[in-house]
Amino acid sequence: MTTDSIITLVGTIVTLISMFVAIKQASSAKNYREQIRADVRKISLAKCTRDMEGILDTCNQLPIDPKKMPRGNKVSNTIKDIKSQLDNSIGVLSTIGADNKIRENLVKAQTTLHSYEISYTQGRVNSNELLEIRSFIQDSISISNTTLYSIGEK
């Protein structure tokens, strides 16, 4: 073998080793990107879960009995707060994929809240609507917690 052949062979081997290293690094970068995507989703879902728990707390301020309207608490402001919290939570969740069921429950809660608001402004309160709202929110929290624990286990 001549010197040129040895240099060419060594250059080829170094090039092949570099190619394998580059492929491995590209694969690692893809894994990091997927991990970052999962972490961002976890953070968003955790925030959404906290917001839903806040919605449940705020729902406790709504009257179940029309004869026992709370003093010092404007129901219209409470409803407005719940609507805002629902809008924020719904806006974070994807319309497709695993978070869609949570989103669907929150939309149902929002629709039921609107119905509750109408009945409240007419002077009658349907306690079943308030129970449905709470049920939809609680289901959403359960699904969200289950999803949070399963993210990253794949």
JSON list of C-alpha atoms in Angstrom, two decimals:
[
{"chain": "A", "resi": 1, "resn": "MET", "atom": "CA", "xyz": [0.00, 0.00, 0.00]},
{"chain": "A", "resi": 2, "resn": "THR", "atom": "CA", "xyz": [1.16, 3.41, -0.85]},
{"chain": "A", "resi": 3, "resn": "THR", "atom": "CA", "xyz": [1.06, 6.44, 1.36]},
{"chain": "A", "resi": 4, "resn": "ASP", "atom": "CA", "xyz": [-1.83, 7.87, -0.67]},
{"chain": "A", "resi": 5, "resn": "SER", "atom": "CA", "xyz": [-3.84, 4.67, -0.19]},
{"chain": "A", "resi": 6, "resn": "ILE", "atom": "CA", "xyz": [-3.21, 4.67, 3.56]},
{"chain": "A", "resi": 7, "resn": "ILE", "atom": "CA", "xyz": [-4.24, 8.32, 3.87]},
{"chain": "A", "resi": 8, "resn": "THR", "atom": "CA", "xyz": [-7.38, 7.65, 1.79]},
{"chain": "A", "resi": 9, "resn": "LEU", "atom": "CA", "xyz": [-8.25, 4.59, 3.90]},
{"chain": "A", "resi": 10, "resn": "VAL", "atom": "CA", "xyz": [-7.72, 6.47, 7.18]},
{"chain": "A", "resi": 11, "resn": "GLY", "atom": "CA", "xyz": [-9.77, 9.40, 5.83]},
{"chain": "A", "resi": 12, "resn": "THR", "atom": "CA", "xyz": [-12.60, 7.03, 4.83]},
{"chain": "A", "resi": 13, "resn": "ILE", "atom": "CA", "xyz": [-12.58, 5.36, 8.26]},
{"chain": "A", "resi": 14, "resn": "VAL", "atom": "CA", "xyz": [-12.63, 8.74, 10.02]},
{"chain": "A", "resi": 15, "resn": "THR", "atom": "CA", "xyz": [-15.47, 9.87, 7.75]},
{"chain": "A", "resi": 16, "resn": "LEU", "atom": "CA", "xyz": [-17.50, 6.72, 8.55]},
{"chain": "A", "resi": 17, "resn": "ILE", "atom": "CA", "xyz": [-16.91, 7.15, 12.29]},
{"chain": "A", "resi": 18, "resn": "SER", "atom": "CA", "xyz": [-17.96, 10.81, 12.02]},
{"chain": "A", "resi": 19, "resn": "MET", "atom": "CA", "xyz": [-21.09, 9.78, 10.13]},
{"chain": "A", "resi": 20, "resn": "PHE", "atom": "CA", "xyz": [-22.11, 7.30, 12.86]},
{"chain": "A", "resi": 21, "resn": "VAL", "atom": "CA", "xyz": [-21.46, 9.91, 15.56]},
{"chain": "A", "resi": 22, "resn": "ALA", "atom": "CA", "xyz": [-23.60, 12.45, 13.65]},
{"chain": "A", "resi": 23, "resn": "ILE", "atom": "CA", "xyz": [-26.45, 9.93, 13.29]},
{"chain": "A", "resi": 24, "resn": "LYS", "atom": "CA", "xyz": [-26.30, 9.14, 17.01]},
{"chain": "A", "resi": 25, "resn": "GLN", "atom": "CA", "xyz": [-26.36, 12.84, 17.92]},
{"chain": "A", "resi": 26, "resn": "ALA", "atom": "CA", "xyz": [-29.29, 13.47, 15.57]},
{"chain": "A", "resi": 27, "resn": "SER", "atom": "CA", "xyz": [-31.17, 10.62, 17.23]},
{"chain": "A", "resi": 28, "resn": "SER", "atom": "CA", "xyz": [-30.39, 12.06, 20.67]},
{"chain": "A", "resi": 29, "resn": "ALA", "atom": "CA", "xyz": [-31.58, 15.50, 19.53]},
{"chain": "A", "resi": 30, "resn": "LYS", "atom": "CA", "xyz": [-34.87, 13.99, 18.38]},
{"chain": "A", "resi": 31, "resn": "ASN", "atom": "CA", "xyz": [-35.29, 12.27, 21.75]},
{"chain": "A", "resi": 32, "resn": "TYR", "atom": "CA", "xyz": [-34.58, 15.57, 23.54]},
{"chain": "A", "resi": 33, "resn": "ARG", "atom": "CA", "xyz": [-37.14, 17.33, 21.35]},
{"chain": "A", "resi": 34, "resn": "GLU", "atom": "CA", "xyz": [-39.76, 14.70, 22.19]},
{"chain": "A", "resi": 35, "resn": "GLN", "atom": "CA", "xyz": [-38.92, 14.99, 25.90]},
{"chain": "A", "resi": 36, "resn": "ILE", "atom": "CA", "xyz": [-39.24, 18.78, 25.76]},
{"chain": "A", "resi": 37, "resn": "ARG", "atom": "CA", "xyz": [-42.59, 18.45, 23.98]},
{"chain": "A", "resi": 38, "resn": "ALA", "atom": "CA", "xyz": [-43.81, 16.02, 26.69]},
{"chain": "A", "resi": 39, "resn": "ASP", "atom": "CA", "xyz": [-42.56, 18.34, 29.46]},
{"chain": "A", "resi": 40, "resn": "VAL", "atom": "CA", "xyz": [-44.34, 21.37, 27.95]},
{"chain": "A", "resi": 41, "resn": "ARG", "atom": "CA", "xyz": [-47.53, 19.33, 27.67]},
{"chain": "A", "resi": 42, "resn": "LYS", "atom": "CA", "xyz": [-47.19, 18.23, 31.30]},
{"chain": "A", "resi": 43, "resn": "ILE", "atom": "CA", "xyz": [-46.77, 21.83, 32.44]},
{"chain": "A", "resi": 44, "resn": "SER", "atom": "CA", "xyz": [-49.78, 23.01, 30.42]},
{"chain": "A", "resi": 45, "resn": "LEU", "atom": "CA", "xyz": [-51.93, 20.15, 31.64]},
{"chain": "A", "resi": 46, "resn": "ALA", "atom": "CA", "xyz": [-50.86, 20.67, 35.27]},
{"chain": "A", "resi": 47, "resn": "LYS", "atom": "CA", "xyz": [-51.78, 24.37, 35.02]},
{"chain": "A", "resi": 48, "resn": "CYS", "atom": "CA", "xyz": [-55.10, 23.45, 33.45]},
{"chain": "A", "resi": 49, "resn": "THR", "atom": "CA", "xyz": [-55.76, 20.98, 36.29]},
{"chain": "A", "resi": 50, "resn": "ARG", "atom": "CA", "xyz": [-55.04, 23.68, 38.88]},
{"chain": "A", "resi": 51, "resn": "ASP", "atom": "CA", "xyz": [-57.41, 26.01, 37.04]},
{"chain": "A", "resi": 52, "resn": "MET", "atom": "CA", "xyz": [-60.13, 23.35, 37.03]},
{"chain": "A", "resi": 53, "resn": "GLU", "atom": "CA", "xyz": [-59.69, 22.87, 40.77]},
{"chain": "A", "resi": 54, "resn": "GLY", "atom": "CA", "xyz": [-60.12, 26.63, 41.12]},
{"chain": "A", "resi": 55, "resn": "ILE", "atom": "CA", "xyz": [-63.31, 26.41, 39.07]},
{"chain": "A", "resi": 56, "resn": "LEU", "atom": "CA", "xyz": [-64.67, 23.82, 41.51]},
{"chain": "A", "resi": 57, "resn": "ASP", "atom": "CA", "xyz": [-63.89, 26.12, 44.44]},
{"chain": "A", "resi": 58, "resn": "THR", "atom": "CA", "xyz": [-65.59, 29.03, 42.69]},
{"chain": "A", "resi": 59, "resn": "CYS", "atom": "CA", "xyz": [-68.63, 26.86, 41.91]},
{"chain": "A", "resi": 60, "resn": "ASN", "atom": "CA", "xyz": [-69.14, 26.47, 45.67]},
{"chain": "A", "resi": 61, "resn": "GLN", "atom": "CA", "xyz": [-70.11, 30.14, 45.76]},
{"chain": "A", "resi": 62, "resn": "LEU", "atom": "CA", "xyz": [-73.05, 29.61, 43.41]},
{"chain": "A", "resi": 63, "resn": "PRO", "atom": "CA", "xyz": [-76.47, 29.18, 45.02]},
{"chain": "A", "resi": 64, "resn": "ILE", "atom": "CA", "xyz": [-78.27, 25.86, 44.75]},
{"chain": "A", "resi": 65, "resn": "ASP", "atom": "CA", "xyz": [-81.49, 27.12, 46.29]},
{"chain": "A", "resi": 66, "resn": "PRO", "atom": "CA", "xyz": [-83.03, 30.26, 44.74]},
{"chain": "A", "resi": 67, "resn": "LYS", "atom": "CA", "xyz": [-84.45, 31.21, 48.16]},
{"chain": "A", "resi": 68, "resn": "LYS", "atom": "CA", "xyz": [-80.98, 31.25, 49.71]},
{"chain": "A", "resi": 69, "resn": "MET", "atom": "CA", "xyz": [-79.06, 33.70, 47.59]},
{"chain": "A", "resi": 70, "resn": "PRO", "atom": "CA", "xyz": [-75.67, 34.47, 49.15]},
{"chain": "A", "resi": 71, "resn": "ARG", "atom": "CA", "xyz": [-75.17, 37.88, 50.70]},
{"chain": "A", "resi": 72, "resn": "GLY", "atom": "CA", "xyz": [-72.13, 39.91, 49.78]},
{"chain": "A", "resi": 73, "resn": "ASN", "atom": "CA", "xyz": [-71.47, 37.71, 46.77]},
{"chain": "A", "resi": 74, "resn": "LYS", "atom": "CA", "xyz": [-72.60, 38.81, 43.35]},
{"chain": "A", "resi": 75, "resn": "VAL", "atom": "CA", "xyz": [-73.57, 35.65, 41.52]},
{"chain": "A", "resi": 76, "resn": "SER", "atom": "CA", "xyz": [-73.14, 37.34, 38.15]},
{"chain": "A", "resi": 77, "resn": "ASN", "atom": "CA", "xyz": [-69.49, 38.11, 39.00]},
{"chain": "A", "resi": 78, "resn": "THR", "atom": "CA", "xyz": [-68.94, 34.53, 40.16]},
{"chain": "A", "resi": 79, "resn": "ILE", "atom": "CA", "xyz": [-70.39, 33.20, 36.90]},
{"chain": "A", "resi": 80, "resn": "LYS", "atom": "CA", "xyz": [-68.19, 35.62, 34.97]},
{"chain": "A", "resi": 81, "resn": "ASP", "atom": "CA", "xyz": [-65.12, 34.35, 36.86]},
{"chain": "A", "resi": 82, "resn": "ILE", "atom": "CA", "xyz": [-66.01, 30.73, 36.14]},
{"chain": "A", "resi": 83, "resn": "LYS", "atom": "CA", "xyz": [-66.54, 31.51, 32.45]},
{"chain": "A", "resi": 84, "resn": "SER", "atom": "CA", "xyz": [-63.14, 33.17, 32.29]},
{"chain": "A", "resi": 85, "resn": "GLN", "atom": "CA", "xyz": [-61.44, 30.21, 34.00]},
{"chain": "A", "resi": 86, "resn": "LEU", "atom": "CA", "xyz": [-63.21, 27.77, 31.67]},
{"chain": "A", "resi": 87, "resn": "ASP", "atom": "CA", "xyz": [-62.14, 29.80, 28.63]},
{"chain": "A", "resi": 88, "resn": "ASN", "atom": "CA", "xyz": [-58.52, 29.74, 29.80]},
{"chain": "A", "resi": 89, "resn": "SER", "atom": "CA", "xyz": [-58.58, 25.99, 30.40]},
{"chain": "A", "resi": 90, "resn": "ILE", "atom": "CA", "xyz": [-60.30, 25.20, 27.11]},
{"chain": "A", "resi": 91, "resn": "GLY", "atom": "CA", "xyz": [-57.84, 27.40, 25.23]},
{"chain": "A", "resi": 92, "resn": "VAL", "atom": "CA", "xyz": [-54.86, 25.38, 26.49]},
{"chain": "A", "resi": 93, "resn": "LEU", "atom": "CA", "xyz": [-56.23, 21.98, 25.43]},
{"chain": "A", "resi": 94, "resn": "SER", "atom": "CA", "xyz": [-55.91, 20.48, 21.97]},
{"chain": "A", "resi": 95, "resn": "THR", "atom": "CA", "xyz": [-59.00, 19.69, 19.93]},
{"chain": "A", "resi": 96, "resn": "ILE", "atom": "CA", "xyz": [-57.39, 16.46, 18.75]},
{"chain": "A", "resi": 97, "resn": "GLY", "atom": "CA", "xyz": [-55.52, 13.78, 20.60]},
{"chain": "A", "resi": 98, "resn": "ALA", "atom": "CA", "xyz": [-55.57, 12.68, 24.20]},
{"chain": "A", "resi": 99, "resn": "ASP", "atom": "CA", "xyz": [-56.66, 16.03, 25.67]},
{"chain": "A", "resi": 100, "resn": "ASN", "atom": "CA", "xyz": [-59.83, 16.18, 23.58]},
{"chain": "A", "resi": 101, "resn": "LYS", "atom": "CA", "xyz": [-61.96, 14.33, 26.18]},
{"chain": "A", "resi": 102, "resn": "ILE", "atom": "CA", "xyz": [-60.97, 16.86, 28.85]},
{"chain": "A", "resi": 103, "resn": "ARG", "atom": "CA", "xyz": [-61.80, 19.67, 26.47]},
{"chain": "A", "resi": 104, "resn": "GLU", "atom": "CA", "xyz": [-65.19, 18.13, 25.61]},
{"chain": "A", "resi": 105, "resn": "ASN", "atom": "CA", "xyz": [-66.09, 17.92, 29.31]},
{"chain": "A", "resi": 106, "resn": "LEU", "atom": "CA", "xyz": [-65.10, 21.53, 29.86]},
{"chain": "A", "resi": 107, "resn": "VAL", "atom": "CA", "xyz": [-67.20, 22.64, 26.88]},
{"chain": "A", "resi": 108, "resn": "LYS", "atom": "CA", "xyz": [-70.17, 20.72, 28.37]},
{"chain": "A", "resi": 109, "resn": "ALA", "atom": "CA", "xyz": [-69.55, 22.45, 31.70]},
{"chain": "A", "resi": 110, "resn": "GLN", "atom": "CA", "xyz": [-69.44, 25.80, 29.90]},
{"chain": "A", "resi": 111, "resn": "THR", "atom": "CA", "xyz": [-72.74, 25.09, 28.11]},
{"chain": "A", "resi": 112, "resn": "THR", "atom": "CA", "xyz": [-74.39, 23.99, 31.35]},
{"chain": "A", "resi": 113, "resn": "LEU", "atom": "CA", "xyz": [-73.05, 27.10, 33.12]},
{"chain": "A", "resi": 114, "resn": "HIS", "atom": "CA", "xyz": [-74.68, 29.24, 30.43]},
{"chain": "A", "resi": 115, "resn": "SER", "atom": "CA", "xyz": [-77.97, 27.43, 31.04]},
{"chain": "A", "resi": 116, "resn": "TYR", "atom": "CA", "xyz": [-77.54, 27.93, 34.80]},
{"chain": "A", "resi": 117, "resn": "GLU", "atom": "CA", "xyz": [-76.91, 31.64, 34.23]},
{"chain": "A", "resi": 118, "resn": "ILE", "atom": "CA", "xyz": [-80.10, 31.98, 32.20]},
{"chain": "A", "resi": 119, "resn": "SER", "atom": "CA", "xyz": [-82.18, 30.21, 34.85]},
{"chain": "A", "resi": 120, "resn": "TYR", "atom": "CA", "xyz": [-80.55, 32.33, 37.58]},
{"chain": "A", "resi": 121, "resn": "THR", "atom": "CA", "xyz": [-81.37, 35.60, 35.81]},
{"chain": "A", "resi": 122, "resn": "GLN", "atom": "CA", "xyz": [-84.98, 34.40, 35.48]},
{"chain": "A", "resi": 123, "resn": "GLY", "atom": "CA", "xyz": [-85.16, 33.95, 39.25]},
{"chain": "A", "resi": 124, "resn": "ARG", "atom": "CA", "xyz": [-85.11, 30.19, 39.29]},
{"chain": "A", "resi": 125, "resn": "VAL", "atom": "CA", "xyz": [-82.09, 28.01, 39.91]},
{"chain": "A", "resi": 126, "resn": "ASN", "atom": "CA", "xyz": [-81.80, 24.46, 38.70]},
{"chain": "A", "resi": 127, "resn": "SER", "atom": "CA", "xyz": [-79.54, 22.72, 41.21]},
{"chain": "A", "resi": 128, "resn": "ASN", "atom": "CA", "xyz": [-79.04, 19.83, 38.78]},
{"chain": "A", "resi": 129, "resn": "GLU", "atom": "CA", "xyz": [-77.22, 22.17, 36.42]},
{"chain": "A", "resi": 130, "resn": "LEU", "atom": "CA", "xyz": [-74.77, 23.12, 39.13]},
{"chain": "A", "resi": 131, "resn": "LEU", "atom": "CA", "xyz": [-74.23, 19.45, 39.96]},
{"chain": "A", "resi": 132, "resn": "GLU", "atom": "CA", "xyz": [-73.64, 18.70, 36.26]},
{"chain": "A", "resi": 133, "resn": "ILE", "atom": "CA", "xyz": [-71.08, 21.51, 36.01]},
{"chain": "A", "resi": 134, "resn": "ARG", "atom": "CA", "xyz": [-69.22, 20.12, 39.01]},
{"chain": "A", "resi": 135, "resn": "SER", "atom": "CA", "xyz": [-69.41, 16.60, 37.61]},
{"chain": "A", "resi": 136, "resn": "PHE", "atom": "CA", "xyz": [-67.98, 17.66, 34.24]},
{"chain": "A", "resi": 137, "resn": "ILE", "atom": "CA", "xyz": [-65.15, 19.53, 35.96]},
{"chain": "A", "resi": 138, "resn": "GLN", "atom": "CA", "xyz": [-64.39, 16.64, 38.32]},
{"chain": "A", "resi": 139, "resn": "ASP", "atom": "CA", "xyz": [-64.32, 14.19, 35.39]},
{"chain": "A", "resi": 140, "resn": "SER", "atom": "CA", "xyz": [-61.95, 16.53, 33.57]},
{"chain": "A", "resi": 141, "resn": "ILE", "atom": "CA", "xyz": [-59.65, 16.70, 36.60]},
{"chain": "A", "resi": 142, "resn": "SER", "atom": "CA", "xyz": [-59.60, 12.90, 36.86]},
{"chain": "A", "resi": 143, "resn": "ILE", "atom": "CA", "xyz": [-58.82, 12.45, 33.17]},
{"chain": "A", "resi": 144, "resn": "SER", "atom": "CA", "xyz": [-56.18, 15.17, 33.38]},
{"chain": "A", "resi": 145, "resn": "ASN", "atom": "CA", "xyz": [-54.47, 13.56, 36.37]},
{"chain": "A", "resi": 146, "resn": "THR", "atom": "CA", "xyz": [-54.48, 10.17, 34.66]},
{"chain": "A", "resi": 147, "resn": "THR", "atom": "CA", "xyz": [-53.01, 11.73, 31.53]},
{"chain": "A", "resi": 148, "resn": "LEU", "atom": "CA", "xyz": [-50.36, 13.58, 33.54]},
{"chain": "A", "resi": 149, "resn": "TYR", "atom": "CA", "xyz": [-49.16, 10.36, 35.14]},
{"chain": "A", "resi": 150, "resn": "SER", "atom": "CA", "xyz": [-49.05, 8.55, 31.81]},
{"chain": "A", "resi": 151, "resn": "ILE", "atom": "CA", "xyz": [-47.07, 11.22, 29.91]},
{"chain": "A", "resi": 152, "resn": "GLY", "atom": "CA", "xyz": [-43.51, 10.07, 29.49]},
{"chain": "A", "resi": 153, "resn": "GLU", "atom": "CA", "xyz": [-44.22, 6.44, 30.34]},
{"chain": "A", "resi": 154, "resn": "LYS", "atom": "CA", "xyz": [-44.50, 5.49, 26.70]}
]
